[in-house]
mmCIF file of C-alpha atoms in Angstrom:
data_model
loop_
_atom_site.group_PDB
_atom_site.id
_atom_site.type_symbol
_atom_site.label_atom_id
_atom_site.label_comp_id
_atom_site.label_asym_id
_atom_site.label_seq_id
_atom_site.Cartn_x
_atom_site.Cartn_y
_atom_site.Cartn_z
ATOM 1 C CA MET A 1 14.442 -75.444 -7.243
ATOM 2 C CA PRO A 2 14.135 -71.336 -8.325
ATOM 3 C CA LYS A 3 13.534 -71.096 -11.819
ATOM 4 C CA LEU A 4 14.840 -68.450 -13.926
ATOM 5 C CA LEU A 5 13.175 -67.789 -17.245
ATOM 6 C CA VAL A 6 15.234 -65.824 -19.735
ATOM 7 C CA VAL A 7 12.756 -63.846 -22.600
ATOM 8 C CA ARG A 8 15.386 -62.481 -25.118
ATOM 9 C CA ALA A 9 13.239 -60.238 -27.740
ATOM 10 C CA HIS A 10 16.408 -59.349 -30.454
ATOM 11 C CA PRO A 11 16.891 -61.579 -33.901
ATOM 12 C CA LEU A 12 20.652 -60.936 -33.503
ATOM 13 C CA ASP A 13 23.098 -62.764 -30.811
ATOM 14 C CA SER A 14 25.670 -60.867 -28.492
ATOM 15 C CA LYS A 15 28.125 -60.346 -31.467
ATOM 16 C CA THR A 16 26.148 -58.080 -32.823
ATOM 17 C CA SER A 17 23.311 -56.925 -30.170
ATOM 18 C CA ARG A 18 24.192 -54.856 -27.366
ATOM 19 C CA SER A 19 21.332 -56.222 -25.184
ATOM 20 C CA MET A 20 21.999 -59.502 -26.029
ATOM 21 C CA GLN A 21 25.995 -59.100 -24.633
ATOM 22 C CA VAL A 22 24.685 -57.565 -21.488
ATOM 23 C CA THR A 23 22.181 -60.650 -21.291
ATOM 24 C CA ASP A 24 24.587 -63.060 -21.848
ATOM 25 C CA ALA A 25 27.140 -61.588 -18.959
ATOM 26 C CA PHE A 26 23.971 -62.034 -16.529
ATOM 27 C CA VAL A 27 23.142 -65.637 -17.128
ATOM 28 C CA LYS A 28 26.488 -66.423 -16.739
ATOM 29 C CA SER A 29 27.106 -64.489 -13.732
ATOM 30 C CA TYR A 30 23.918 -66.486 -12.716
ATOM 31 C CA ILE A 31 24.530 -69.892 -13.569
ATOM 32 C CA GLU A 32 27.659 -69.173 -11.496
ATOM 33 C CA ASN A 33 26.437 -68.002 -8.419
ATOM 34 C CA HIS A 34 23.083 -70.023 -8.667
ATOM 35 C CA PRO A 35 24.568 -73.955 -9.943
ATOM 36 C CA THR A 36 21.151 -75.412 -8.276
ATOM 37 C CA ASP A 37 18.665 -72.863 -10.400
ATOM 38 C CA SER A 38 16.580 -74.522 -13.038
ATOM 39 C CA ILE A 39 17.044 -71.824 -16.080
ATOM 40 C CA GLU A 40 15.045 -72.026 -19.528
ATOM 41 C CA ASP A 41 16.784 -69.570 -22.034
ATOM 42 C CA ILE A 42 14.405 -68.436 -25.225
ATOM 43 C CA ASN A 43 14.676 -66.085 -27.984
ATOM 44 C CA LEU A 44 11.527 -65.041 -29.412
ATOM 45 C CA TYR A 45 12.916 -64.854 -32.552
ATOM 46 C CA ASP A 46 13.436 -68.495 -33.005
ATOM 47 C CA LEU A 47 10.051 -69.527 -31.494
ATOM 48 C CA ALA A 48 6.942 -69.256 -33.014
ATOM 49 C CA ILE A 49 4.450 -66.682 -31.018
ATOM 50 C CA PRO A 50 0.719 -66.869 -31.925
ATOM 51 C CA ASP A 51 -0.449 -63.062 -32.170
ATOM 52 C CA ILE A 52 -4.406 -62.378 -30.794
ATOM 53 C CA ASP A 53 -6.195 -62.759 -34.641
ATOM 54 C CA ARG A 54 -9.044 -64.003 -35.827
ATOM 55 C CA ASP A 55 -8.431 -67.787 -34.591
ATOM 56 C CA LEU A 56 -7.538 -67.252 -30.833
ATOM 57 C CA LEU A 57 -10.208 -64.863 -30.644
ATOM 58 C CA GLN A 58 -13.161 -67.344 -32.340
ATOM 59 C CA ALA A 59 -11.637 -69.988 -30.007
ATOM 60 C CA TRP A 60 -11.695 -68.287 -26.615
ATOM 61 C CA SER A 61 -15.655 -67.247 -27.778
ATOM 62 C CA GLU A 62 -16.553 -71.124 -28.768
ATOM 63 C CA LEU A 63 -14.328 -72.573 -25.554
ATOM 64 C CA SER A 64 -16.813 -69.846 -23.249
ATOM 65 C CA SER A 65 -19.679 -70.904 -25.398
ATOM 66 C CA GLY A 66 -19.385 -74.522 -24.024
ATOM 67 C CA THR A 67 -17.564 -76.016 -26.913
ATOM 68 C CA ALA A 68 -14.813 -78.351 -26.353
ATOM 69 C CA PHE A 69 -11.302 -78.344 -26.996
ATOM 70 C CA ASP A 70 -11.321 -81.317 -29.124
ATOM 71 C CA GLU A 71 -14.075 -79.745 -31.097
ATOM 72 C CA LEU A 72 -12.241 -76.365 -32.208
ATOM 73 C CA SER A 73 -10.451 -76.458 -35.794
ATOM 74 C CA GLU A 74 -6.710 -77.975 -35.867
ATOM 75 C CA THR A 75 -5.154 -74.709 -37.007
ATOM 76 C CA LYS A 76 -7.187 -72.983 -33.349
ATOM 77 C CA GLN A 77 -6.042 -75.777 -31.223
ATOM 78 C CA GLN A 78 -2.999 -75.360 -32.510
ATOM 79 C CA LYS A 79 -2.586 -71.193 -31.435
ATOM 80 C CA LEU A 80 -4.217 -71.825 -28.172
ATOM 81 C CA THR A 81 -1.852 -74.733 -27.467
ATOM 82 C CA LEU A 82 0.992 -72.617 -28.335
ATOM 83 C CA PHE A 83 -0.338 -69.069 -26.479
ATOM 84 C CA ASN A 84 -1.222 -71.247 -23.365
ATOM 85 C CA GLY A 85 2.545 -72.719 -23.250
ATOM 86 C CA TYR A 86 3.904 -69.213 -23.094
ATOM 87 C CA THR A 87 1.648 -68.620 -20.194
ATOM 88 C CA ASN A 88 2.162 -71.440 -18.432
ATOM 89 C CA GLY A 89 5.772 -70.912 -18.984
ATOM 90 C CA PHE A 90 5.647 -67.751 -17.344
ATOM 91 C CA LEU A 91 3.514 -68.653 -14.711
ATOM 92 C CA ASN A 92 5.905 -71.482 -13.878
ATOM 93 C CA ALA A 93 9.046 -69.420 -13.608
ATOM 94 C CA ASP A 94 9.930 -67.632 -9.903
ATOM 95 C CA LYS A 95 12.480 -64.953 -11.760
ATOM 96 C CA ILE A 96 12.043 -64.020 -15.362
ATOM 97 C CA ILE A 97 14.689 -61.903 -17.307
ATOM 98 C CA ILE A 98 13.378 -59.717 -20.621
ATOM 99 C CA ALA A 99 15.964 -58.686 -22.217
ATOM 100 C CA ASN A 100 15.629 -56.469 -25.524
ATOM 101 C CA PRO A 101 16.298 -53.309 -27.521
ATOM 102 C CA LEU A 102 14.390 -50.354 -28.129
ATOM 103 C CA TRP A 103 13.613 -49.848 -31.476
ATOM 104 C CA ASN A 104 11.555 -47.132 -32.571
ATOM 105 C CA LEU A 105 10.702 -45.811 -29.060
ATOM 106 C CA ASN A 106 9.119 -49.534 -28.305
ATOM 107 C CA VAL A 107 9.501 -52.953 -27.792
ATOM 108 C CA PRO A 108 9.999 -55.416 -30.737
ATOM 109 C CA THR A 109 6.555 -56.688 -32.211
ATOM 110 C CA ARG A 110 7.918 -60.545 -31.002
ATOM 111 C CA LEU A 111 7.838 -59.392 -27.535
ATOM 112 C CA LYS A 112 4.416 -57.444 -27.583
ATOM 113 C CA ALA A 113 3.166 -61.117 -28.701
ATOM 114 C CA TRP A 114 4.905 -62.381 -26.110
ATOM 115 C CA VAL A 115 3.386 -59.918 -23.181
ATOM 116 C CA ASP A 116 0.001 -60.679 -24.724
ATOM 117 C CA THR A 117 0.346 -64.095 -23.302
ATOM 118 C CA VAL A 118 1.475 -63.798 -19.742
ATOM 119 C CA THR A 119 -1.118 -60.991 -20.006
ATOM 120 C CA VAL A 120 -4.034 -63.570 -19.248
ATOM 121 C CA ALA A 121 -7.381 -63.108 -17.057
ATOM 122 C CA GLY A 122 -8.228 -65.852 -14.916
ATOM 123 C CA LYS A 123 -4.187 -66.736 -14.868
ATOM 124 C CA THR A 124 -2.094 -63.802 -14.138
ATOM 125 C CA PHE A 125 -4.749 -61.502 -13.286
ATOM 126 C CA LYS A 126 -8.536 -61.566 -12.080
ATOM 127 C CA TYR A 127 -11.774 -59.215 -11.819
ATOM 128 C CA ASN A 128 -12.947 -59.016 -7.985
ATOM 129 C CA GLU A 129 -16.862 -58.150 -7.720
ATOM 130 C CA LYS A 130 -16.690 -54.094 -8.816
ATOM 131 C CA GLY A 131 -14.625 -55.104 -11.683
ATOM 132 C CA GLU A 132 -11.182 -53.884 -10.512
ATOM 133 C CA SER A 133 -8.177 -56.243 -11.356
ATOM 134 C CA ILE A 134 -6.360 -57.707 -8.851
ATOM 135 C CA GLY A 135 -2.964 -59.259 -10.421
ATOM 136 C CA LEU A 136 -1.948 -62.671 -9.126
ATOM 137 C CA ALA A 137 1.779 -63.073 -10.251
ATOM 138 C CA GLY A 138 3.287 -60.790 -7.042
ATOM 139 C CA ASP A 139 5.094 -64.069 -5.920
ATOM 140 C CA LYS A 140 7.445 -63.157 -9.069
ATOM 141 C CA LYS A 141 10.993 -61.338 -9.803
ATOM 142 C CA VAL A 142 11.691 -59.051 -12.843
ATOM 143 C CA LEU A 143 14.634 -57.895 -14.481
ATOM 144 C CA HIS A 144 14.170 -55.432 -17.605
ATOM 145 C CA ILE A 145 17.153 -55.192 -19.596
ATOM 146 C CA GLN A 146 17.577 -52.899 -22.488
ATOM 147 C CA ALA A 147 20.284 -50.858 -24.633
ATOM 148 C CA ASN A 148 19.253 -47.937 -26.300
ATOM 149 C CA GLY A 149 21.302 -45.728 -28.654
ATOM 150 C CA GLY A 150 19.962 -42.794 -26.621
ATOM 151 C CA VAL A 151 19.463 -41.610 -23.198
ATOM 152 C CA TYR A 152 16.124 -41.637 -21.641
ATOM 153 C CA GLY A 153 16.515 -43.078 -18.042
ATOM 154 C CA GLY A 154 13.810 -45.660 -18.138
ATOM 155 C CA LYS A 155 11.393 -43.044 -18.717
ATOM 156 C CA ASP A 156 11.038 -44.563 -22.692
ATOM 157 C CA PRO A 157 7.615 -46.000 -24.024
ATOM 158 C CA ALA A 158 9.087 -49.556 -24.105
ATOM 159 C CA ASN A 159 10.046 -49.849 -20.826
ATOM 160 C CA GLN A 160 6.956 -47.724 -19.164
ATOM 161 C CA TYR A 161 5.178 -50.275 -21.345
ATOM 162 C CA LEU A 162 6.645 -53.145 -19.208
ATOM 163 C CA LYS A 163 6.539 -51.972 -16.098
ATOM 164 C CA THR A 164 2.957 -50.791 -16.770
ATOM 165 C CA ILE A 165 1.557 -54.383 -17.532
ATOM 166 C CA LEU A 166 3.568 -56.146 -15.277
ATOM 167 C CA THR A 167 2.654 -54.472 -11.999
ATOM 168 C CA TYR A 168 -1.026 -54.700 -13.378
ATOM 169 C CA ILE A 169 -0.654 -58.452 -13.438
ATOM 170 C CA GLY A 170 0.972 -57.967 -9.560
ATOM 171 C CA VAL A 171 4.737 -57.800 -10.127
ATOM 172 C CA THR A 172 6.032 -55.477 -7.013
ATOM 173 C CA ASP A 173 9.580 -56.656 -7.719
ATOM 174 C CA PHE A 174 10.704 -54.999 -10.894
ATOM 175 C CA GLN A 175 14.212 -53.963 -11.959
ATOM 176 C CA GLU A 176 15.904 -52.325 -14.658
ATOM 177 C CA LEU A 177 19.424 -52.724 -16.267
ATOM 178 C CA PHE A 178 19.642 -49.866 -19.051
ATOM 179 C CA VAL A 179 22.469 -49.689 -21.550
ATOM 180 C CA GLU A 180 22.110 -46.745 -23.097
ATOM 181 C CA GLY A 181 23.684 -43.487 -24.759
ATOM 182 C CA MET A 182 26.168 -45.530 -27.165
ATOM 183 C CA ASP A 183 24.823 -43.921 -30.107
ATOM 184 C CA HIS A 184 24.778 -40.289 -28.634
ATOM 185 C CA THR A 185 28.067 -40.503 -27.810
ATOM 186 C CA PRO A 186 30.268 -43.272 -29.956
ATOM 187 C CA ASP A 187 33.307 -42.593 -28.168
ATOM 188 C CA LYS A 188 32.245 -43.530 -24.942
ATOM 189 C CA ALA A 189 30.377 -46.359 -26.371
ATOM 190 C CA ALA A 190 32.750 -48.899 -25.099
ATOM 191 C CA ASP A 191 32.863 -47.815 -21.464
ATOM 192 C CA ILE A 192 29.169 -47.251 -21.144
ATOM 193 C CA MET A 193 28.858 -51.100 -22.457
ATOM 194 C CA ALA A 194 31.662 -52.458 -19.973
ATOM 195 C CA VAL A 195 29.589 -50.641 -17.245
ATOM 196 C CA GLY A 196 26.584 -52.474 -18.174
ATOM 197 C CA ILE A 197 28.166 -55.512 -18.267
ATOM 198 C CA GLU A 198 29.699 -55.148 -14.608
ATOM 199 C CA LYS A 199 26.134 -54.379 -13.833
ATOM 200 C CA ALA A 200 25.013 -57.353 -15.331
ATOM 201 C CA THR A 201 27.406 -59.405 -13.741
ATOM 202 C CA ALA A 202 27.009 -58.226 -10.158
ATOM 203 C CA LEU A 203 23.117 -58.516 -10.649
ATOM 204 C CA GLY A 204 23.569 -62.391 -11.724
ATOM 205 C CA LYS A 205 25.125 -62.360 -8.269
ATOM 206 C CA THR A 206 21.818 -61.196 -6.428
ATOM 207 C CA PHE A 207 18.856 -61.580 -8.669
#
């Protein structure tokens, strides 16, 4: 049974968020057209996502030096468990939706923290004998949904960042859906959103 992981990176819902409104349209269509698939729909703003901090860096160092997991401090164990949980959630998915707004030309910080959990040596990529990286996530499909006030055509730093990282870990099927220009041409915002929702609905049938 294929598994779809929906990763939402916006603190607001579809009533006030354009990216979430388009994502809702995709998910609704996907459920209707893939009734037997398993779907996990998460919002990163409702979850605890550990940043790579002193505790995690020390925990990884201690583990690599031979320290057993249960010998780590309770705080380090908790952060490692959370971090590894997101890594495994990504690895267990066949298809991934990443949905976010464009904030200050970048992804929300919660999304950056999540991306760190899926960029893990030995799990999503490895090094060969020459020290070159080899992606291990080539069997996954990714759709990036992003709402932009301006028009960037996928050239914005946020989309380029996600595409670069996911390509690095081996993803070759990286699709994009941008709903953009609503702030640049507010008189056309409703029409732009309608087209975006239509595209999301169509993608939900085929993704």
